[in-house]
Short mmCIF file of C-alpha atoms in Angstrom, two decimals:
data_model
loop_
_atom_site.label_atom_id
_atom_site.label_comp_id
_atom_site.label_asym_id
_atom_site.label_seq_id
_atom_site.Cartn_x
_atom_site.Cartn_y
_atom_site.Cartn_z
CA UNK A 1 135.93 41.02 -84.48
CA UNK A 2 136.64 44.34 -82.44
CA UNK A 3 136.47 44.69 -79.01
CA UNK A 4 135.08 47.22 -76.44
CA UNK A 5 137.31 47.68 -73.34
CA UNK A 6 136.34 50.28 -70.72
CA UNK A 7 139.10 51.14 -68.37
CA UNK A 8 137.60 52.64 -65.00
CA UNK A 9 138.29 53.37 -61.53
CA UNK A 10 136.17 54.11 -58.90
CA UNK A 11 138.19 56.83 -57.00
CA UNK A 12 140.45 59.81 -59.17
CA UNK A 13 144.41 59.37 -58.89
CA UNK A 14 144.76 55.84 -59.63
CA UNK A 15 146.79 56.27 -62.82
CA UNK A 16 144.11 55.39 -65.01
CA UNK A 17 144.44 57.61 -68.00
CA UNK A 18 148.31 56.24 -68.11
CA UNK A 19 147.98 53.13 -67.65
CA UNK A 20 145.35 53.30 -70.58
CA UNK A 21 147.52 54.94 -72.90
CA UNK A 22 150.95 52.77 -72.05
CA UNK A 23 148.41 49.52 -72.91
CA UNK A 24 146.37 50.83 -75.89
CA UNK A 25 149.56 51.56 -77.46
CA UNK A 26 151.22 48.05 -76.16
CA UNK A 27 148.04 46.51 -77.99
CA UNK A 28 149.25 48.91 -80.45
CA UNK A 29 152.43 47.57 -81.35
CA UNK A 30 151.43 44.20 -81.71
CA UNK A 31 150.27 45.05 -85.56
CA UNK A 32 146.28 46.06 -84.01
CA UNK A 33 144.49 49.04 -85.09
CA UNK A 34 143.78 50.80 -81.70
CA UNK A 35 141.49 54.42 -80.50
CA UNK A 36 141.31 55.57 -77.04
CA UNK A 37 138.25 57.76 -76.33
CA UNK A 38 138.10 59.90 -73.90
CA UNK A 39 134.69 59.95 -71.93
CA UNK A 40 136.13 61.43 -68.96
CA UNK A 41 134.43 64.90 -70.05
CA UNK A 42 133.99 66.40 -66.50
CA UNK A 43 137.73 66.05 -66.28
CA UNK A 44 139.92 65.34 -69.54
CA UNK A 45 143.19 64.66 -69.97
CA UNK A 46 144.54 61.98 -71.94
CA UNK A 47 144.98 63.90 -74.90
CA UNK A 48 147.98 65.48 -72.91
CA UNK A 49 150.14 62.13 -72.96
CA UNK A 50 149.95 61.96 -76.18
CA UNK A 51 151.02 65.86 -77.10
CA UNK A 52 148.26 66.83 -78.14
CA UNK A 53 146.55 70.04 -76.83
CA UNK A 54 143.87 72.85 -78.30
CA UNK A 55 145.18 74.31 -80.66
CA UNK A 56 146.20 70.89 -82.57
CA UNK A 57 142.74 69.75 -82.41
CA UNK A 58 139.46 71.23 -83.93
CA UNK A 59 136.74 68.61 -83.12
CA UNK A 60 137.03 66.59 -79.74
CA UNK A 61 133.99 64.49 -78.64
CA UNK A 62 131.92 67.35 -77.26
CA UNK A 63 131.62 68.58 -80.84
CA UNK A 64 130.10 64.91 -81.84
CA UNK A 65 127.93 65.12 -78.81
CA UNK A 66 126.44 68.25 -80.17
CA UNK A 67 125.84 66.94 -83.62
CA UNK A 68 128.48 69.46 -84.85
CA UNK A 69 130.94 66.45 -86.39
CA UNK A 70 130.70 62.83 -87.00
CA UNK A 71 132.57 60.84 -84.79
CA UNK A 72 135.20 59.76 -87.23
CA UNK A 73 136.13 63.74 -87.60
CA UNK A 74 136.93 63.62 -83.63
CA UNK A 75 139.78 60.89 -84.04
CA UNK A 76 143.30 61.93 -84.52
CA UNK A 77 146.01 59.32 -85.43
CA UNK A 78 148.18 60.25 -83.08
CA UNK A 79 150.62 57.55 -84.26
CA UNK A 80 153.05 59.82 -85.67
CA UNK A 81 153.29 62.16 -82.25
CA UNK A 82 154.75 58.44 -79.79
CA UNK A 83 157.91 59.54 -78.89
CA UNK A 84 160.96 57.05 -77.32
CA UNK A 85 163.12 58.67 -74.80
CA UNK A 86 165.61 60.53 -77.04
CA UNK A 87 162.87 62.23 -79.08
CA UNK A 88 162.12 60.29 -82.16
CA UNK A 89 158.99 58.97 -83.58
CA UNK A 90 158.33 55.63 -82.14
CA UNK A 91 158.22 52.35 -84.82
CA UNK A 92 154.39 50.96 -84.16
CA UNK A 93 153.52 48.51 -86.32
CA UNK A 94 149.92 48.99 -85.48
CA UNK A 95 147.71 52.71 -85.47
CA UNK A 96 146.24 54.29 -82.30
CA UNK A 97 144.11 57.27 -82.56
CA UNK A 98 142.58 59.36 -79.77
CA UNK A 99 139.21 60.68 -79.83
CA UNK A 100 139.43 63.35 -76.76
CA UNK A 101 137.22 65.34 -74.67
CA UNK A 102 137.80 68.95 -74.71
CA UNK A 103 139.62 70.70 -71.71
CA UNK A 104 138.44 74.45 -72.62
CA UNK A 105 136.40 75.50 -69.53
CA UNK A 106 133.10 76.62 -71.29
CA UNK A 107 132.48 73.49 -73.35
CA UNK A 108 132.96 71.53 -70.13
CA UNK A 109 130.19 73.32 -68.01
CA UNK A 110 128.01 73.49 -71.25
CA UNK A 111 127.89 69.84 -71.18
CA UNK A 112 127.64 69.67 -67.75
CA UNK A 113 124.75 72.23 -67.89
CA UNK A 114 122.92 71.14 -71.11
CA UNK A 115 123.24 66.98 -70.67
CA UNK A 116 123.27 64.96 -74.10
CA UNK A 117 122.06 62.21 -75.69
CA UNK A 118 123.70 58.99 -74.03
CA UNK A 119 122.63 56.96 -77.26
CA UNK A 120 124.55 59.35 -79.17
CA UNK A 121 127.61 58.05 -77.85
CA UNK A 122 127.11 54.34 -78.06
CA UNK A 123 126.15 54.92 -81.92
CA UNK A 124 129.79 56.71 -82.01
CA UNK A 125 131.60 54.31 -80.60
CA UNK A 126 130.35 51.53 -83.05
CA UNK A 127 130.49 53.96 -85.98
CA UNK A 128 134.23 54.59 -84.99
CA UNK A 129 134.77 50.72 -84.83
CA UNK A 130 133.20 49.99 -88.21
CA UNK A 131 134.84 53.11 -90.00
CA UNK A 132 137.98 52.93 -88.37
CA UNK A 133 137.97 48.88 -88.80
CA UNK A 134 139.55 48.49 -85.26
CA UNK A 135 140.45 45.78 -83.29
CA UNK A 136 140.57 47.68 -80.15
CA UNK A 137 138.47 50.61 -78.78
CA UNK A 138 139.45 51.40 -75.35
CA UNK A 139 137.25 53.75 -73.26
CA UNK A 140 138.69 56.26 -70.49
CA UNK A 141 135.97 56.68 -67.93
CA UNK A 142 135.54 59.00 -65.78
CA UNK A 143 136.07 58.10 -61.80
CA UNK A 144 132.65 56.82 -59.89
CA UNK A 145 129.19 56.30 -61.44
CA UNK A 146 127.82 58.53 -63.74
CA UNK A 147 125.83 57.92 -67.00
CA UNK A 148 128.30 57.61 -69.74
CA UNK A 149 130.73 55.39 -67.40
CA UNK A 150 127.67 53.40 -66.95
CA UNK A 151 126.92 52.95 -70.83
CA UNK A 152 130.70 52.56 -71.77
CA UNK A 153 130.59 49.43 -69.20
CA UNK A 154 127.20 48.20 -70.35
CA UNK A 155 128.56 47.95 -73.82
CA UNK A 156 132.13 46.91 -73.06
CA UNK A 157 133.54 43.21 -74.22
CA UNK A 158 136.05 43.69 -71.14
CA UNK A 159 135.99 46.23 -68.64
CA UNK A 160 139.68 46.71 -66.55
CA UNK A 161 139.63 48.24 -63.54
CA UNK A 162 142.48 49.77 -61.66
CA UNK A 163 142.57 50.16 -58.46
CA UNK A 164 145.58 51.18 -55.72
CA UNK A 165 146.56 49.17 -52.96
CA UNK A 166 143.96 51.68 -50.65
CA UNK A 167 141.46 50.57 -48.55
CA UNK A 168 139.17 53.26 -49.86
CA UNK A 169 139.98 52.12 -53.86
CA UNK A 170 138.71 48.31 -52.06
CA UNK A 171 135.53 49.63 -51.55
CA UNK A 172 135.03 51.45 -54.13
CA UNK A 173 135.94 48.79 -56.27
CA UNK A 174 133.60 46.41 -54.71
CA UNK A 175 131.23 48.74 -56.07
CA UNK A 176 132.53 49.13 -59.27
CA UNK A 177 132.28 45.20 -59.60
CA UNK A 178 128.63 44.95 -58.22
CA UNK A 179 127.65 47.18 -61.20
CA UNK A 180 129.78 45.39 -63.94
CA UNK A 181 128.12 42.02 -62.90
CA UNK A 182 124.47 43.80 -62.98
CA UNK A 183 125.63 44.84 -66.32
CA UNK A 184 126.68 41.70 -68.01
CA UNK A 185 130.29 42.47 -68.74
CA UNK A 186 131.41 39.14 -70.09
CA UNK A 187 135.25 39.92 -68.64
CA UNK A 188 136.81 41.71 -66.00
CA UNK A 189 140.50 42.22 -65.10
CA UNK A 190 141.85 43.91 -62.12
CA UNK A 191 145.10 46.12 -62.71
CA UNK A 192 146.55 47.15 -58.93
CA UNK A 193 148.69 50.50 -59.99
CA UNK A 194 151.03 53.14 -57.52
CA UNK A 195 151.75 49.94 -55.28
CA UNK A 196 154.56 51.43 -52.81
CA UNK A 197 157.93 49.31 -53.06
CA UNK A 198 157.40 47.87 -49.95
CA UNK A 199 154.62 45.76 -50.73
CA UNK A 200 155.16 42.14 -51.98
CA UNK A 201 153.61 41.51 -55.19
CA UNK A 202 152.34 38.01 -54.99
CA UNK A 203 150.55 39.15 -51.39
CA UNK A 204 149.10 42.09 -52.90
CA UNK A 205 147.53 40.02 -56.26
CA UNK A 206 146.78 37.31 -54.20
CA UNK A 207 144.54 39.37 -51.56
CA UNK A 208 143.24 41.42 -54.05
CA UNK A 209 141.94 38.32 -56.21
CA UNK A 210 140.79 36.64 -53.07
CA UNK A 211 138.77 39.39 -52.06
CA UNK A 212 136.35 39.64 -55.59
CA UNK A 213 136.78 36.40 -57.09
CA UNK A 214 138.38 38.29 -60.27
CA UNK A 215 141.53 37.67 -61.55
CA UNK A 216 144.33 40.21 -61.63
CA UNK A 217 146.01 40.97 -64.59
CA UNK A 218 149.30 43.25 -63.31
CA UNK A 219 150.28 44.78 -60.77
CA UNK A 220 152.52 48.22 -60.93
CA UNK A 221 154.73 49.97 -58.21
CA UNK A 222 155.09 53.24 -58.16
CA UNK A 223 158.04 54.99 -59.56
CA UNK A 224 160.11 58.02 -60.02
CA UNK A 225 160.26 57.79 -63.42
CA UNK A 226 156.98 57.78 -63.73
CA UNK A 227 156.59 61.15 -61.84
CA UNK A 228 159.43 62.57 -63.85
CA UNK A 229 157.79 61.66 -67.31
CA UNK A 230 154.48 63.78 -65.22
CA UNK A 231 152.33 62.79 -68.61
CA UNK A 232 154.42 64.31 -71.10
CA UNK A 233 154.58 60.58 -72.84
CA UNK A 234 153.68 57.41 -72.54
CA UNK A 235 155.97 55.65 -70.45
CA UNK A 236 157.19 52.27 -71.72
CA UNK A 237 157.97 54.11 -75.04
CA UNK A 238 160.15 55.95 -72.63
CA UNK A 239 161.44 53.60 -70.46
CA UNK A 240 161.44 49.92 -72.69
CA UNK A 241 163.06 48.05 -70.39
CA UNK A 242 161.38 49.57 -67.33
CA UNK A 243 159.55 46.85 -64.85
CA UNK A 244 156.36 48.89 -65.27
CA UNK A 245 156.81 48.42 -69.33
CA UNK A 246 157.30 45.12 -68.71
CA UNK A 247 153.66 44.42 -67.12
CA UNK A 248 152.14 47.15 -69.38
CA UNK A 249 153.28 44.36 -72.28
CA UNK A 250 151.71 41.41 -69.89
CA UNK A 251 148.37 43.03 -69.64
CA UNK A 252 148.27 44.07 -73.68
CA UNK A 253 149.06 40.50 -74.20
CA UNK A 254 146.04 39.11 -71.60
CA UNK A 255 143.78 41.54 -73.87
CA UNK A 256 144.96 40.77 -77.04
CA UNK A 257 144.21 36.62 -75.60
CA UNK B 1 100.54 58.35 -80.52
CA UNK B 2 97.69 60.67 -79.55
CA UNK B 3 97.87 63.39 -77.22
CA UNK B 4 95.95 61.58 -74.34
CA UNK B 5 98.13 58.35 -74.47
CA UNK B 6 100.65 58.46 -71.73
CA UNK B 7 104.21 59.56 -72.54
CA UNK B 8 106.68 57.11 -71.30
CA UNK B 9 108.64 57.99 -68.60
CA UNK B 10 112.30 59.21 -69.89
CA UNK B 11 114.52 56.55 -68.19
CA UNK B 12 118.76 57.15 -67.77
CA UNK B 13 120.99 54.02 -67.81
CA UNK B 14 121.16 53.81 -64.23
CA UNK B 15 117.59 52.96 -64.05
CA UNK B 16 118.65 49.84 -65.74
CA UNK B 17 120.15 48.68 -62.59
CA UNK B 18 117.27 48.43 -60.56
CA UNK B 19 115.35 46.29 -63.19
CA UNK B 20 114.84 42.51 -62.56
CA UNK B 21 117.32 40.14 -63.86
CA UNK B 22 115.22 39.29 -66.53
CA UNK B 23 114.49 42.55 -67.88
CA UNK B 24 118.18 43.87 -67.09
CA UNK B 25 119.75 41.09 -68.93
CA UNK B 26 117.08 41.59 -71.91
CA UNK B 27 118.22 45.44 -72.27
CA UNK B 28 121.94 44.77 -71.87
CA UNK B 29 121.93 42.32 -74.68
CA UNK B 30 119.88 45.07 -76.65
CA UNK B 31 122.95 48.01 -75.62
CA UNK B 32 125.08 45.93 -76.83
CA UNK B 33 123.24 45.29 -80.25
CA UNK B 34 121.89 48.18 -80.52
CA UNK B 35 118.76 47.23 -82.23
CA UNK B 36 116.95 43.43 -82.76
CA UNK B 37 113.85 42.08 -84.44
CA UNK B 38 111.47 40.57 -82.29
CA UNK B 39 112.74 37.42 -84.18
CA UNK B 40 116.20 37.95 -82.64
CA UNK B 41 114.71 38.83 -79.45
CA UNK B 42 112.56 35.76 -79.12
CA UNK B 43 115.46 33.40 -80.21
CA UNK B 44 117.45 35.16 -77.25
CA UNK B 45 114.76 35.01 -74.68
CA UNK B 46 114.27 31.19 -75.98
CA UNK B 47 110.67 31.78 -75.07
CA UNK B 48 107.10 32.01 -77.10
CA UNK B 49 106.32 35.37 -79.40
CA UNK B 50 103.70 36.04 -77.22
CA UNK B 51 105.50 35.93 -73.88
CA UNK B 52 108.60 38.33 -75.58
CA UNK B 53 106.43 40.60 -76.88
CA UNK B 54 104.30 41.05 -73.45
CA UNK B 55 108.07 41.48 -71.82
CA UNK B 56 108.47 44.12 -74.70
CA UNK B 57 105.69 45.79 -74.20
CA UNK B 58 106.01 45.96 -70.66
CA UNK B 59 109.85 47.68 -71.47
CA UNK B 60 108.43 49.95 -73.73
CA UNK B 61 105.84 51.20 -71.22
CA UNK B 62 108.07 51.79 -68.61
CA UNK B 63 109.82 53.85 -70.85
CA UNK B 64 112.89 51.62 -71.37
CA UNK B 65 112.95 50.38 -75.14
CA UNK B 66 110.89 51.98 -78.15
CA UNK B 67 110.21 50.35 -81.20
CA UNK B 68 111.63 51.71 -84.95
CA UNK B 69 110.79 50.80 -88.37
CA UNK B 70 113.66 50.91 -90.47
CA UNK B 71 113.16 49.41 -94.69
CA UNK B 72 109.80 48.23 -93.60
CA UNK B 73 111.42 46.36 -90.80
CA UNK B 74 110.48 46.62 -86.99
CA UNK B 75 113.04 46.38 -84.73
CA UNK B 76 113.62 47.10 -80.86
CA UNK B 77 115.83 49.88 -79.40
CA UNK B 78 117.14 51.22 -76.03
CA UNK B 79 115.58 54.52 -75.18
CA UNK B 80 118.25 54.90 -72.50
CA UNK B 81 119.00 58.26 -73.56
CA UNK B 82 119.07 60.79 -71.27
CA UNK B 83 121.93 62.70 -69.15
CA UNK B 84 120.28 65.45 -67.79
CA UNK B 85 122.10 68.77 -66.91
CA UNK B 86 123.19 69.41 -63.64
CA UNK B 87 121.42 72.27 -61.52
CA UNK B 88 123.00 74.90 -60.92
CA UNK B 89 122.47 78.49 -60.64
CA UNK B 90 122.39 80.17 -64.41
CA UNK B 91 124.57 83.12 -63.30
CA UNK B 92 127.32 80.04 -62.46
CA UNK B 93 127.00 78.64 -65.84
CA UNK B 94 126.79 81.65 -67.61
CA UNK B 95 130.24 82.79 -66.34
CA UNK B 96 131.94 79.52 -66.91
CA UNK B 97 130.58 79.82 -70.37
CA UNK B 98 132.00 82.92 -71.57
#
């Protein structure tokens, strides 16, 4: 049975398009068939991490939006493009593809301008399950409240949400949270990312799970090889033996159950 | 439908979230199936035909759910389909476009 995970913050910067690409492809390499859409169509990106830019793809999600392509036509396998750290083509035994949004400046504001059919994009993502067979789909919201964020949590099986140690991400989350629960999301994992060094872990998860009654599923500290990688990869393929990697493979197990 | 029966209103998701519990729960199990029979729908509401389809019908004239006949078969659908475009002065749009 596949399952529907929306990854979402409330506030930009948290790390979430990273942190959803280092996981998808953890879930990845545990043998599951994996995609990663990007709904984040006011501001894309994801596609980046995994080396992937305009001129490699014809059809991004946009394109289905507008009836111009089915769904199935906007999802690369981008399995062949993981790199490790010296270069060569990562060993997955699973398959992760990545349906993106498109990052040319006109298509943007013509969505923006035009609106689409919300529908339209919970059809895709369970025509993309089926024809794909996946096990995974994950979702990349965009930050905040906006209609397709709202549908991807509606329909998600688990929704993570990733926060920084921030006083502002606490409230936003809280919101975040109050909507999920309107919603009916049956699960909900908390992912604390960019924690400085300074901070204890167990004190931060602890606080952070005492304050929403959710559990938390990792917590990540911020790091300078993280800023030195600055997207061109994902990281744990990078940096295996990494901390971070370490609790990317914690949280793909939680989801994998 | 004739052209003197009311349209329903055209509802976005986040209307959803100021339904009551009933009602929000109803249409969040729907999202997620995309479509049920009023069979499926009464074994989920565990109540009477006649109280899920006054529930229904109440959903479907506030705009929120629309019925379809697919292979001779009724079923029940979200109609939470709207994300309207953002206002903004054409002249804006027009140069971001080209």
């Amino acid at each position: 049975m596949s399952q529907i995970i929306s990854v979402h913050s409330f506030r930009g910067g948290t790390g979430k398009s990273n942190l959803t690409a280092n996981i998808a492809v953890a879930v990845a390499s545990q043998g599951k068939r994996v995609a990663i859409v990007d709904t984040d169509i006011q501001s894309p990106g994801i596609h980046i991490i995994f080396g992937l830019d305009e001129e490699t793809f014809s059809y991004s999600l946009n394109d289905y939006l507008w009836d111009k392509c089915s769904i199935e036509k906007a999802a690369y396998d981008v399995t062949s493009e993981l790199k490790t750290g010296n270069g060569s083509t990562a060993d997955l035994s699973g398959t992760v593809y990545l349906v993106p949004s498109s990052l040319k400046a006109g298509e943007i504001a013509k969505i923006l301008r035009e609106g689409f059919d919300v529908g339209l994009l919970n059809d895709g993502f369970q025509e993309l399950t089926e024809r794909l067979n996946l096990d995974y789909l994950f979702i990349d919201t965009h930050p905040g409240l906006n209609e397709e964020t709202l549908l991807s949590i509606a329909i998600s099986d688990a929704m993570v949400i990733i926060l920084r140690p921030d006083r502002q991400d606490f409230l936003g989350t809280a919101v975040t949270l109050e909507v999920a629960q309107k919603l009916d999301v049956p699960e909900i994992l908390l992912l604390v990312n960019k924690t400085p060094p300074v901070f204890d872990r167990n004190t931060v998860m602890s606080q952070v799970s005492h304050r929403y009654g959710v559990p938390v599923g990792g917590l990540f500290y911020e790091n300078e090889e993280m800023l030195e990688l600055a997207s061109s990869g994902v990281f744990w393929l990078h940096h295996p033996d990494h901390p971070f990697s370490q609790e990317v493979h914690a949280v793909a197990k939680k989801i994998i159950g | 439908m004739t052209p003197n029966t009311p349209q329903p209103p055209t509802r976005s998701i986040a209307d959803l979230l100021f339904l009551p519990e009933v009602e929000r729960s109803l249409l969040n199990w729907l999202l997620r199936q995309r479509s049920a029979t009023l069979s499926e729908l009464v074994a989920y509401l565990s109540q009477t035909p006649e109280a899920a389809e006054l529930l229904l019908e109440g959903l479907m004239a506030e705009g929120f759910i629309k019925l379809s006949e697919k292979n001779g078969e009724l079923s029940y659908q979200p109609r939470l389909i709207t994300r309207v475009g953002r206002q903004v002065p054409s002249k804006i749009w027009d140069a971001l476009e080209n």
